[in-house]
PDB file of C-alpha atoms in Angstrom:
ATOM      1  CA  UNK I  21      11.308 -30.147  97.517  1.00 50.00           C
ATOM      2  CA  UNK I  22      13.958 -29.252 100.679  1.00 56.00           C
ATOM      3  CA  UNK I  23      14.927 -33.250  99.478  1.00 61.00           C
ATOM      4  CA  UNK I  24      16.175 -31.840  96.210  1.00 56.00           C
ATOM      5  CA  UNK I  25      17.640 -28.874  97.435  1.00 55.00           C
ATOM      6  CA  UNK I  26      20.141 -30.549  99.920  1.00 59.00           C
ATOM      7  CA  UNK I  27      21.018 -33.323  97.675  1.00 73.00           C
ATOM      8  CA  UNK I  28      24.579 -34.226  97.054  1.00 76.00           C
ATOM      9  CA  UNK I  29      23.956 -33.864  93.369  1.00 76.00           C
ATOM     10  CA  UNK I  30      22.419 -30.762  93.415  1.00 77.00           C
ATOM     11  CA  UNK I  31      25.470 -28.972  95.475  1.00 80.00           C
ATOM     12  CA  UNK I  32      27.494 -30.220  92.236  1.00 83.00           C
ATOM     13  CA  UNK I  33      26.078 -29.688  89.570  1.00 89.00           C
ATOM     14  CA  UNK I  34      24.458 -26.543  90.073  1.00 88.00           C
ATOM     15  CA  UNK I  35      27.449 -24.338  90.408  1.00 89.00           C
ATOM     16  CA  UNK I  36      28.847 -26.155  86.845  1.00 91.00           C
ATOM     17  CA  UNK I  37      25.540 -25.222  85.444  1.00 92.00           C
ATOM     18  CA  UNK I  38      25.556 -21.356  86.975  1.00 91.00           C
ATOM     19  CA  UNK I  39      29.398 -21.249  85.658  1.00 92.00           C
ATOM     20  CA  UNK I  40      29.174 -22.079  81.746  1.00 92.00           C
ATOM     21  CA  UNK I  41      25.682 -20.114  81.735  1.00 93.00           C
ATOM     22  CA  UNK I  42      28.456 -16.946  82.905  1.00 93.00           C
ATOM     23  CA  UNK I  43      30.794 -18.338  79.867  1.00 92.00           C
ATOM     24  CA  UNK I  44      28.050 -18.174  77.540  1.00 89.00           C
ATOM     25  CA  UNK I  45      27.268 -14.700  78.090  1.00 91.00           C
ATOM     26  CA  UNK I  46      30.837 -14.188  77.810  1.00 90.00           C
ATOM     27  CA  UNK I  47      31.393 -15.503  74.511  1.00 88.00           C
ATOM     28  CA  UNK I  48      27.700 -14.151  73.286  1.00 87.00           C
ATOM     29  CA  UNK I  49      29.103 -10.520  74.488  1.00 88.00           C
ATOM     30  CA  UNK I  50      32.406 -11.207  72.277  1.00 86.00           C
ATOM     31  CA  UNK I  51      30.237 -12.549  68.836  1.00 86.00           C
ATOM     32  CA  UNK I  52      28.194  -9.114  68.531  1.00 87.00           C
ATOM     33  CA  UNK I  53      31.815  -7.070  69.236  1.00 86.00           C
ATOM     34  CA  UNK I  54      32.400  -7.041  65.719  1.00 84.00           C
ATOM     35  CA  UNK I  55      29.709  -6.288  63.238  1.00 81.00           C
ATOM     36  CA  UNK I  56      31.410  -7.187  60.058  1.00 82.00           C
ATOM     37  CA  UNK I  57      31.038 -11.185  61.211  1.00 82.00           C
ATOM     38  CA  UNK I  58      27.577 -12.682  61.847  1.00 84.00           C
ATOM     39  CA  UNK I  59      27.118 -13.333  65.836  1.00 81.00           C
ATOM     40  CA  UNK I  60      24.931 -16.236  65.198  1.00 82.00           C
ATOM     41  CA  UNK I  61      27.796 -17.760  62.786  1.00 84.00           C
ATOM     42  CA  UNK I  62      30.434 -16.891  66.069  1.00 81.00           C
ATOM     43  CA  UNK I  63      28.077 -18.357  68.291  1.00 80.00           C
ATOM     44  CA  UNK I  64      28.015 -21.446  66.054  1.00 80.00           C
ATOM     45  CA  UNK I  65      31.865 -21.682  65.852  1.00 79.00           C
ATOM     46  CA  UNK I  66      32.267 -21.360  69.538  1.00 75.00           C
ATOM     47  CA  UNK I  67      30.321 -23.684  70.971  1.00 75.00           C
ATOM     48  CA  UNK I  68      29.652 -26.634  67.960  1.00 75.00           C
ATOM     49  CA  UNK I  69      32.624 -26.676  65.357  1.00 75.00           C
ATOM     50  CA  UNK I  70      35.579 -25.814  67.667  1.00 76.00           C
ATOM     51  CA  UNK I  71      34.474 -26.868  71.669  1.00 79.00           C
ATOM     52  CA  UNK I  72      37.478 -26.239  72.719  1.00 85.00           C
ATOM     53  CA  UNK I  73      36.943 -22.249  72.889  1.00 83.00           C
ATOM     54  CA  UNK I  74      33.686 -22.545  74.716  1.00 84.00           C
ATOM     55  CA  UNK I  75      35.460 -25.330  77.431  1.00 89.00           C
ATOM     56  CA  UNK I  76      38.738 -22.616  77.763  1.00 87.00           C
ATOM     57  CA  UNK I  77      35.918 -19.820  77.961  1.00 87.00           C
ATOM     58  CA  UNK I  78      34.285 -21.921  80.733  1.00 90.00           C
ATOM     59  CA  UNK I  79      37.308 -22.517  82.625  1.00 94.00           C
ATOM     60  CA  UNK I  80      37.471 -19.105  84.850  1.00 93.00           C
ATOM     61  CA  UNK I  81      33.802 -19.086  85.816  1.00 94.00           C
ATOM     62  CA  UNK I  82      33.043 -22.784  86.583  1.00 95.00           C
ATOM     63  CA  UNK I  83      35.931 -22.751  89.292  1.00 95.00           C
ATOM     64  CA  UNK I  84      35.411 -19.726  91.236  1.00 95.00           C
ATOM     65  CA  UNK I  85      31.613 -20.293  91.246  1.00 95.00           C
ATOM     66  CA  UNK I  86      32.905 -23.657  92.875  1.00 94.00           C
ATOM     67  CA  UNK I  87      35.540 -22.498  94.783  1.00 95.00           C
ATOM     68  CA  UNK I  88      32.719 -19.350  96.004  1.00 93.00           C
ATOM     69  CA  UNK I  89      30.331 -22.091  97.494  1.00 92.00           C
ATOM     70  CA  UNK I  90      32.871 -24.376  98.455  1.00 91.00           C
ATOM     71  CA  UNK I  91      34.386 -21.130 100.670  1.00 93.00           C
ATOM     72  CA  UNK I  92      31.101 -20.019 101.416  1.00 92.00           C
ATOM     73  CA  UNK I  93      28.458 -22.867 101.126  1.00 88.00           C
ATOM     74  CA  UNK I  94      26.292 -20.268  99.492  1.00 89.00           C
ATOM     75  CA  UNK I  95      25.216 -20.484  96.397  1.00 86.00           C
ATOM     76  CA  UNK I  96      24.391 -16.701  95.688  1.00 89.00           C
ATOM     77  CA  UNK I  97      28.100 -15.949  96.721  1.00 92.00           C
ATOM     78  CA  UNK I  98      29.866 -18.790  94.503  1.00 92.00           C
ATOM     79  CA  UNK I  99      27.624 -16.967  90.979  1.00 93.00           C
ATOM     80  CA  UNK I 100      29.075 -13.427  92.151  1.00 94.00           C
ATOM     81  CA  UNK I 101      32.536 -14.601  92.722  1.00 94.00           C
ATOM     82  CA  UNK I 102      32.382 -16.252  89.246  1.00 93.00           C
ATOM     83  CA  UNK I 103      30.304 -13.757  87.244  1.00 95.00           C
ATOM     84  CA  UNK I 104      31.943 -10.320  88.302  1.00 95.00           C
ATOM     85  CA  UNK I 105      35.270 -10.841  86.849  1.00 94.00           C
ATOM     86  CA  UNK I 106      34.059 -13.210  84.161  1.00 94.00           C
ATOM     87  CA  UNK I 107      31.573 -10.360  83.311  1.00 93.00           C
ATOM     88  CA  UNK I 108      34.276  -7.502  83.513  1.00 92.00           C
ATOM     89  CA  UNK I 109      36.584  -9.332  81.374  1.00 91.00           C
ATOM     90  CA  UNK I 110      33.822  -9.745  78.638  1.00 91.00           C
ATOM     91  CA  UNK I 111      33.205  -6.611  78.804  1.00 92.00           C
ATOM     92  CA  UNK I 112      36.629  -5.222  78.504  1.00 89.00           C
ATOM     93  CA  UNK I 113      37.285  -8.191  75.545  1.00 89.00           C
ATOM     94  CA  UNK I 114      33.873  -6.466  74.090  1.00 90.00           C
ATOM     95  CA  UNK I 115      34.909  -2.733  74.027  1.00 89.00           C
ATOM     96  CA  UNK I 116      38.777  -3.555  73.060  1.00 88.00           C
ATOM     97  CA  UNK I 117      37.026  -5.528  69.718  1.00 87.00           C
ATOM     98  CA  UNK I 118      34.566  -2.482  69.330  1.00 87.00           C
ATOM     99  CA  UNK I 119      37.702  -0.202  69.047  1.00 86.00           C
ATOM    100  CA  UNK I 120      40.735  -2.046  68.070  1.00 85.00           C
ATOM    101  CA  UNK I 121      39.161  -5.054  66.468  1.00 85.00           C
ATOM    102  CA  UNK I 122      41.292  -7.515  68.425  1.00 86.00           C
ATOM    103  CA  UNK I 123      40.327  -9.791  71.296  1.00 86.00           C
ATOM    104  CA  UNK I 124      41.721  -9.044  74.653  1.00 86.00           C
ATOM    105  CA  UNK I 125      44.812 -11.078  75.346  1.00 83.00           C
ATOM    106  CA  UNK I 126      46.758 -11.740  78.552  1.00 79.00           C
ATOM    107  CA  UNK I 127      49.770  -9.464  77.411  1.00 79.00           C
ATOM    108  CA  UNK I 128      47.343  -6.370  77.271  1.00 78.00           C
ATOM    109  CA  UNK I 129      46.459  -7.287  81.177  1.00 77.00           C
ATOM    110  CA  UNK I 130      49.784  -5.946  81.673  1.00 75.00           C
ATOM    111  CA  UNK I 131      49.488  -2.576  79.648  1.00 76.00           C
ATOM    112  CA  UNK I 132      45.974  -1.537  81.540  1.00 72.00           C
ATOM    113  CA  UNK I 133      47.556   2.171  82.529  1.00 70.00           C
ATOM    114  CA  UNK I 134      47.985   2.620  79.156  1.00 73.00           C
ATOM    115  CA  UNK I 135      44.379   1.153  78.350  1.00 69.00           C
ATOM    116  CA  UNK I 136      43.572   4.105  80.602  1.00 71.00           C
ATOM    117  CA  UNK I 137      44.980   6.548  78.192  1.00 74.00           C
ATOM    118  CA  UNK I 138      43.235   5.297  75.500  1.00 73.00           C
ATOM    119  CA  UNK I 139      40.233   5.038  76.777  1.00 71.00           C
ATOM    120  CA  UNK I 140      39.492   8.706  77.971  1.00 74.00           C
ATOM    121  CA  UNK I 141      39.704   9.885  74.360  1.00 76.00           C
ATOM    122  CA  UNK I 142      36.608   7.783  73.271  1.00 75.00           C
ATOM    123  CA  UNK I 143      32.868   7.529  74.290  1.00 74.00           C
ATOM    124  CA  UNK I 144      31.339   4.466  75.497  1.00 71.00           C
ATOM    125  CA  UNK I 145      27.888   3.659  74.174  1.00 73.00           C
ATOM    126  CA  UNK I 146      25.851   1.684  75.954  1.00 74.00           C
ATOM    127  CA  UNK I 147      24.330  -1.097  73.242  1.00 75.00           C
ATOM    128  CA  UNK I 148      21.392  -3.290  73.537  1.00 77.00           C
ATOM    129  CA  UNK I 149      23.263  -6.400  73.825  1.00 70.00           C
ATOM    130  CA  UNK I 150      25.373  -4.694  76.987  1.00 69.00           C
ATOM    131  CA  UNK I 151      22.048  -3.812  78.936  1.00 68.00           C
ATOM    132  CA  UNK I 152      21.249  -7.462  78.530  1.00 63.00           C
TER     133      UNK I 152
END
């Protein structure tokens, strides 16, 4: 068993694997934002007719959960460096489609004192597919 564990192979392709499992939460977070589509119809578009969302989705987690262990060589600190902002981010992208019906883009990373504003004039529910 302490074979597998230090193998070459391992050390690679575990962090890929513990990345896209934090982009697939991402995206699953983003499918039930808006309950006027199907989430299991989003899901489907994401990942099988248009790959190229799920691979751009994929993108941010895969490399800091590699460049965590690289820094690090520990595996447990590569998956928090990759799933804490990947997670916040879905979250944010989850609650902006909630209330505005719009994904989060890169120009609103720029307006987040105004996001501020907004924000303390509406209650935040806590859903079942948040707590997962």
């Amino acid at each position: 068993m302490k074979k597998i564990l230090s193998s070459r192979s391992w050390r690679i392709i575990m962090p890929l694997i513990l990345g896209t499992y934090i982009a697939e939460i991402t995206l699953i977070l983003s499918a039930f934002a808006y309950p006027k589509l199907s989430a299991k119809d989003m899901l489907f578009s994401y990942v099988l007719e248009n790959g190229r969302i799920y691979l751009v989705n994929a993108i941010l987690p895969v490399f800091l959960v590699y460049l965590g262990y690289l820094l690090t060589r520990r595996g447990w600190v590569g998956y928090l460096l990759g799933a804490i902002p990947s997670l916040m981010i879905g979250m944010v992208n989850y609650y902006k489609i909630s209330l505005r019906s719009d994904p989060l883009l890169a120009s609103d990373i720029l307006l987040a004192a105004e996001a501020g504003d907004i924000m303390s004039q509406y209650q935040l529910d806590v859903t079942p597919e948040i707590a997962l």
